[in-house]
XYZ file of C-alpha atoms in Angstrom:
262
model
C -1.502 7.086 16.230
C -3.152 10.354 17.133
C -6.626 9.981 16.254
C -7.428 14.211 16.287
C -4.051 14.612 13.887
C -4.252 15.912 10.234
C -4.510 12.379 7.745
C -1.701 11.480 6.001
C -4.037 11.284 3.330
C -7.476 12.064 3.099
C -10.209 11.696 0.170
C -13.580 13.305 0.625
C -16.644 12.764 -1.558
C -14.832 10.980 -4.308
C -17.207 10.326 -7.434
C -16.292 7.598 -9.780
C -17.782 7.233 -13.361
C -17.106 4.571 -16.284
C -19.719 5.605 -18.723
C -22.803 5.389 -16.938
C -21.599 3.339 -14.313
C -21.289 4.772 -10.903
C -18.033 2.638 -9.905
C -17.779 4.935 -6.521
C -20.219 7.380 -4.636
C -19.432 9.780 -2.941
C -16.668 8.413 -0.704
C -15.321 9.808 2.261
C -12.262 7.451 3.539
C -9.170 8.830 5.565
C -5.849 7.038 6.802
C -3.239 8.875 9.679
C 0.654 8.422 9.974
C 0.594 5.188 11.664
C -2.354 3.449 11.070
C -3.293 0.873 9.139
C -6.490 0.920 7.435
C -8.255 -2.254 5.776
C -10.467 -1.847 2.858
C -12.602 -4.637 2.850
C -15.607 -5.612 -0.060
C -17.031 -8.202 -2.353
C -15.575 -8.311 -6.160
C -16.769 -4.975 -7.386
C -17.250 -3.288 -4.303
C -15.345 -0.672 -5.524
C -12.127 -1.638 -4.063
C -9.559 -1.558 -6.934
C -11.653 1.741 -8.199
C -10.939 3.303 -4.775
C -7.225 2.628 -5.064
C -6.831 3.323 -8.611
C -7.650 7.321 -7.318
C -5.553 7.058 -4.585
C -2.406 5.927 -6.602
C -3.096 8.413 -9.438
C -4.045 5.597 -11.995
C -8.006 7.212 -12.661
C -8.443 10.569 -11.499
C -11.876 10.903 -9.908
C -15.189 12.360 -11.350
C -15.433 14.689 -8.290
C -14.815 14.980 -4.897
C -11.322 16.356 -3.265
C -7.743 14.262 -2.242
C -6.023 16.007 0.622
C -1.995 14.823 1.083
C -1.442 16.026 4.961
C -4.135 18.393 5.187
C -3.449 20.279 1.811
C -5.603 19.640 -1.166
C -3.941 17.958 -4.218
C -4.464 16.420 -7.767
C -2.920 12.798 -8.330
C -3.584 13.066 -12.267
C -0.892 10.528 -13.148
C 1.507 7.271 -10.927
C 4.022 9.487 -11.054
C 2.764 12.622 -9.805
C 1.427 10.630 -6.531
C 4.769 8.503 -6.215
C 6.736 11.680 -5.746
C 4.314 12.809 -3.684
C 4.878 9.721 -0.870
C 2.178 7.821 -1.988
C 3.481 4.196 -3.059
C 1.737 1.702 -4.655
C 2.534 -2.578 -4.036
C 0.599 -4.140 -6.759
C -0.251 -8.138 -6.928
C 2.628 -8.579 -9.571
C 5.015 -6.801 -7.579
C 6.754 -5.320 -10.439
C 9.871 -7.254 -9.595
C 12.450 -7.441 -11.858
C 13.210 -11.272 -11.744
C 16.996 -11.876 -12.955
C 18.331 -9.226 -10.932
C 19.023 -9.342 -7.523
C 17.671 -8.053 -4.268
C 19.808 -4.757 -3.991
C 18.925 -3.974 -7.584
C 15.380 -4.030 -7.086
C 15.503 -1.909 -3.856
C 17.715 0.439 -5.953
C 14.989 0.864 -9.017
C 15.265 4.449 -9.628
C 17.255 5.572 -7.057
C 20.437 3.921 -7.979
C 23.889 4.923 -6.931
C 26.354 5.998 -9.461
C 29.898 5.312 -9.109
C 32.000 8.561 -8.896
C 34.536 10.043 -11.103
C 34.024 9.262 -15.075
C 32.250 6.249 -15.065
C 29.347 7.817 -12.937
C 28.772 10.106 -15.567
C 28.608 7.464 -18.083
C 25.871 6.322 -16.163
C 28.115 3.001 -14.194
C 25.764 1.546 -10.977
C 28.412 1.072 -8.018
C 26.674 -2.244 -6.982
C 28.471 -2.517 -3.923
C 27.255 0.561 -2.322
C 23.601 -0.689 -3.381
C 24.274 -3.240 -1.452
C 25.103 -1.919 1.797
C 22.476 0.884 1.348
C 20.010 -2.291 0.664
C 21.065 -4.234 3.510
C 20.816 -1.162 6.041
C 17.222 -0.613 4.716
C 16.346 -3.699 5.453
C 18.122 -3.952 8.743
C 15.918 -0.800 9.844
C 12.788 -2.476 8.607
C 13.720 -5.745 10.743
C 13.336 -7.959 7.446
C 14.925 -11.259 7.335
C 15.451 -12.436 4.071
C 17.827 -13.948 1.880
C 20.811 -12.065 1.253
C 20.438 -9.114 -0.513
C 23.036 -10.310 -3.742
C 20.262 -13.439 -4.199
C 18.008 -13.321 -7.263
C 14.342 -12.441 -6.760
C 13.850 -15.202 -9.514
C 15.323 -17.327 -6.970
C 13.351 -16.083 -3.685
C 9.587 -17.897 -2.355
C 6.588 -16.421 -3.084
C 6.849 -14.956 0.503
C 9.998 -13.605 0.204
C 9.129 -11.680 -2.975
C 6.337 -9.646 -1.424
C 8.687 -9.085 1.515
C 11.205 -7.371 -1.095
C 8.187 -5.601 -2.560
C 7.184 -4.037 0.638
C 10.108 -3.086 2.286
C 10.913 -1.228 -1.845
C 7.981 0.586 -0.989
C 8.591 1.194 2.125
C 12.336 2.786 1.463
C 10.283 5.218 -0.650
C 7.807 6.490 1.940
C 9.833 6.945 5.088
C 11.793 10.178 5.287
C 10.613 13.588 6.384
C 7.509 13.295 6.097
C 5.865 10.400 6.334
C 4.434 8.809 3.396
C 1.368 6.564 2.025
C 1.674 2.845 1.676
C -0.882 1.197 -0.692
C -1.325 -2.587 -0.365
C -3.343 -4.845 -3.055
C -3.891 -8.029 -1.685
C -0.195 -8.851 -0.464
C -0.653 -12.312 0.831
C -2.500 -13.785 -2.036
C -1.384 -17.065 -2.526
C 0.462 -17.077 0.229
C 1.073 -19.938 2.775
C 0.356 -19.346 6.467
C 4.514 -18.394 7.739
C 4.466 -16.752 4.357
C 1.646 -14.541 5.453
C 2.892 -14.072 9.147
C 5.890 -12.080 8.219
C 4.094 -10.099 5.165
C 1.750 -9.484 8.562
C 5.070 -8.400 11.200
C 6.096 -6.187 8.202
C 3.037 -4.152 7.933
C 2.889 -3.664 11.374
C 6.486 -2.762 11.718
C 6.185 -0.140 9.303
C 2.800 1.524 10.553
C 5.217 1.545 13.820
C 7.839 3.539 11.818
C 4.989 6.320 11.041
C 4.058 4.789 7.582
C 0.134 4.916 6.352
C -0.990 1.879 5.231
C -4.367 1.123 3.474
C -4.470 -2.682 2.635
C -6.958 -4.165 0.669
C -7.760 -7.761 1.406
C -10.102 -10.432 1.138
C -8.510 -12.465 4.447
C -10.470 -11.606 7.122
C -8.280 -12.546 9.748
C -5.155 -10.761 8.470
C -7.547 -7.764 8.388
C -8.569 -8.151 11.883
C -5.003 -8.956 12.841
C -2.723 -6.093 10.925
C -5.632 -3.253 10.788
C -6.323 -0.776 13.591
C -9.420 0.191 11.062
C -11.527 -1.485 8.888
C -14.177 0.540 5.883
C -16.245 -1.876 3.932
C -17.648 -0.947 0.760
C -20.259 -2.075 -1.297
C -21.807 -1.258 -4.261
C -19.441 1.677 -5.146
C -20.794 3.050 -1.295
C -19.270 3.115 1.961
C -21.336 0.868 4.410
C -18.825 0.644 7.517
C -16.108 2.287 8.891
C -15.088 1.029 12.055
C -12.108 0.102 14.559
C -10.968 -3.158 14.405
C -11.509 -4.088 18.164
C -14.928 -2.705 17.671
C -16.620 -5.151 15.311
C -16.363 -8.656 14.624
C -16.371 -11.465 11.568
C -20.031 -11.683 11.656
C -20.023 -7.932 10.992
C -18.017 -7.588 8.737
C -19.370 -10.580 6.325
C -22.591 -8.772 6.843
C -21.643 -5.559 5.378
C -19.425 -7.208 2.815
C -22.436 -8.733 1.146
C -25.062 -6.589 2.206
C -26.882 -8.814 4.728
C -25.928 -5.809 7.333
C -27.242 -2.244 6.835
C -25.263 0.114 6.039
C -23.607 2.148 9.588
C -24.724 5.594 7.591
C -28.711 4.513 6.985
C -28.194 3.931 3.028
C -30.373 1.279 1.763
């Protein structure tokens, strides 16, 4: 990751208001192609506020979204989706009685030709050997790709989750991954291979910011770690330059603030 490169995306000054509470002030936060950036903080911190602008959900009170370099307006999900900006939330949005394939296939499916493409007929089998590639290039193991999520762990769900995500912001241009706590609830191989995945697709040129309140996945998946609290930005930091002890501290405010806020 080239640290002096334009962000993938970048917000500056963001402003967030519900009523006459100041959810987020003036936040300056920025992730590159490649990088993996954790967004650590106590239950309202500000956290799910902060993502909720960067997925399009709430559109900020003020301050300025750039998408690689050029300013832009995520007013809606959809308008930031097509943009390259993807959102994994802690339901996964999984639909459960159809199989893998199908799910990495949610609109984007392939039609079969002739007539009964036009009539709107899914040629399943070509899902699934577009699915199986996909998840061949992301180096996922799972089950195969005809299984049932209903039928899949709790591990291997976020697994299909992620790499659906990640189909959808790999291309040209490389896009935006947004994580909400992936590996809650899960157990500790569970975790390692949500963990590998991450990694592998920061490798691939994929931005990831991953919001977590595991530590150690944070210290071992993130090449950069901001901290909020309060609705404020208190840390910003690479990974191999801080510590637990750190970050607890700026989590719940025993540690000043890195920009002299009280």
């Amino acid at each position: 990751m080239d640290g002096a490169a334009t962000p993938a995306l970048e917000l500056r000054g963001i402003d967030m208001h519900y009523g006459y509470v100041r959810a987020l002030d003036g936040i300056d936060i920025a992730v590159h192609s490649g990088e993996v950036v954790g967004l650590l903080g106590d239950n309202g911190a500000g956290k799910s506020s902060l993502l909720k602008v960067m997925s399009g959900a709430h559109r900020p009170t003020g301050g300025t979204i750039l998408l690689h370099g050029e300013p832009t307006v995520f007013d809606s999900p959809g308008r930031s989706t097509r943009a390259g900006v993807q959102m994994v939330y802690q339901d996964l949005a999984l639909v459960d009685a159809q199989d893998i394939a199908t799910n990495l296939s949610l609109g984007r499916e392939i039609l079969r030709k002739g007539p009964l493409g036009r009539l709107g007929f899914v040629d399943r089998k070509a899902q699934r050997r577009r699915a199986a590639a996909e998840l061949d290039g992301l180096g996922v193991r799972t089950a195969a790709v005809t299984r049932p999520v209903e039928m899949l762990s709790g591990g291997q769900r976020q697994v299909v989750a992620l790499a659906r995500a990640a189909t959808r912001v790999t291309g040209d241009r490389d896009g935006v991954l947004l994580l909400d706590e992936p590996t809650a609830a899960l157990g500790y191989e569970q975790t390692r291979q949500v963990r590998a995945l991450i990694r592998r697709m920061a490798e691939q040129g994929v931005a990831c910011v991953l919001v977590t309140h595991d530590l150690p996945l944070a210290a071992g998946v993130c090449d950069r770690i901001v901290v909020l609290n309060r609705g404020r930005k208190v840390a910003d930091v690479a990974t191999s330059e801080t510590d637990n002890d750190q970050l607890v501290g700026w989590i719940t405010g025993a540690r000043a603030s890195m920009y002299g806020e009280s």
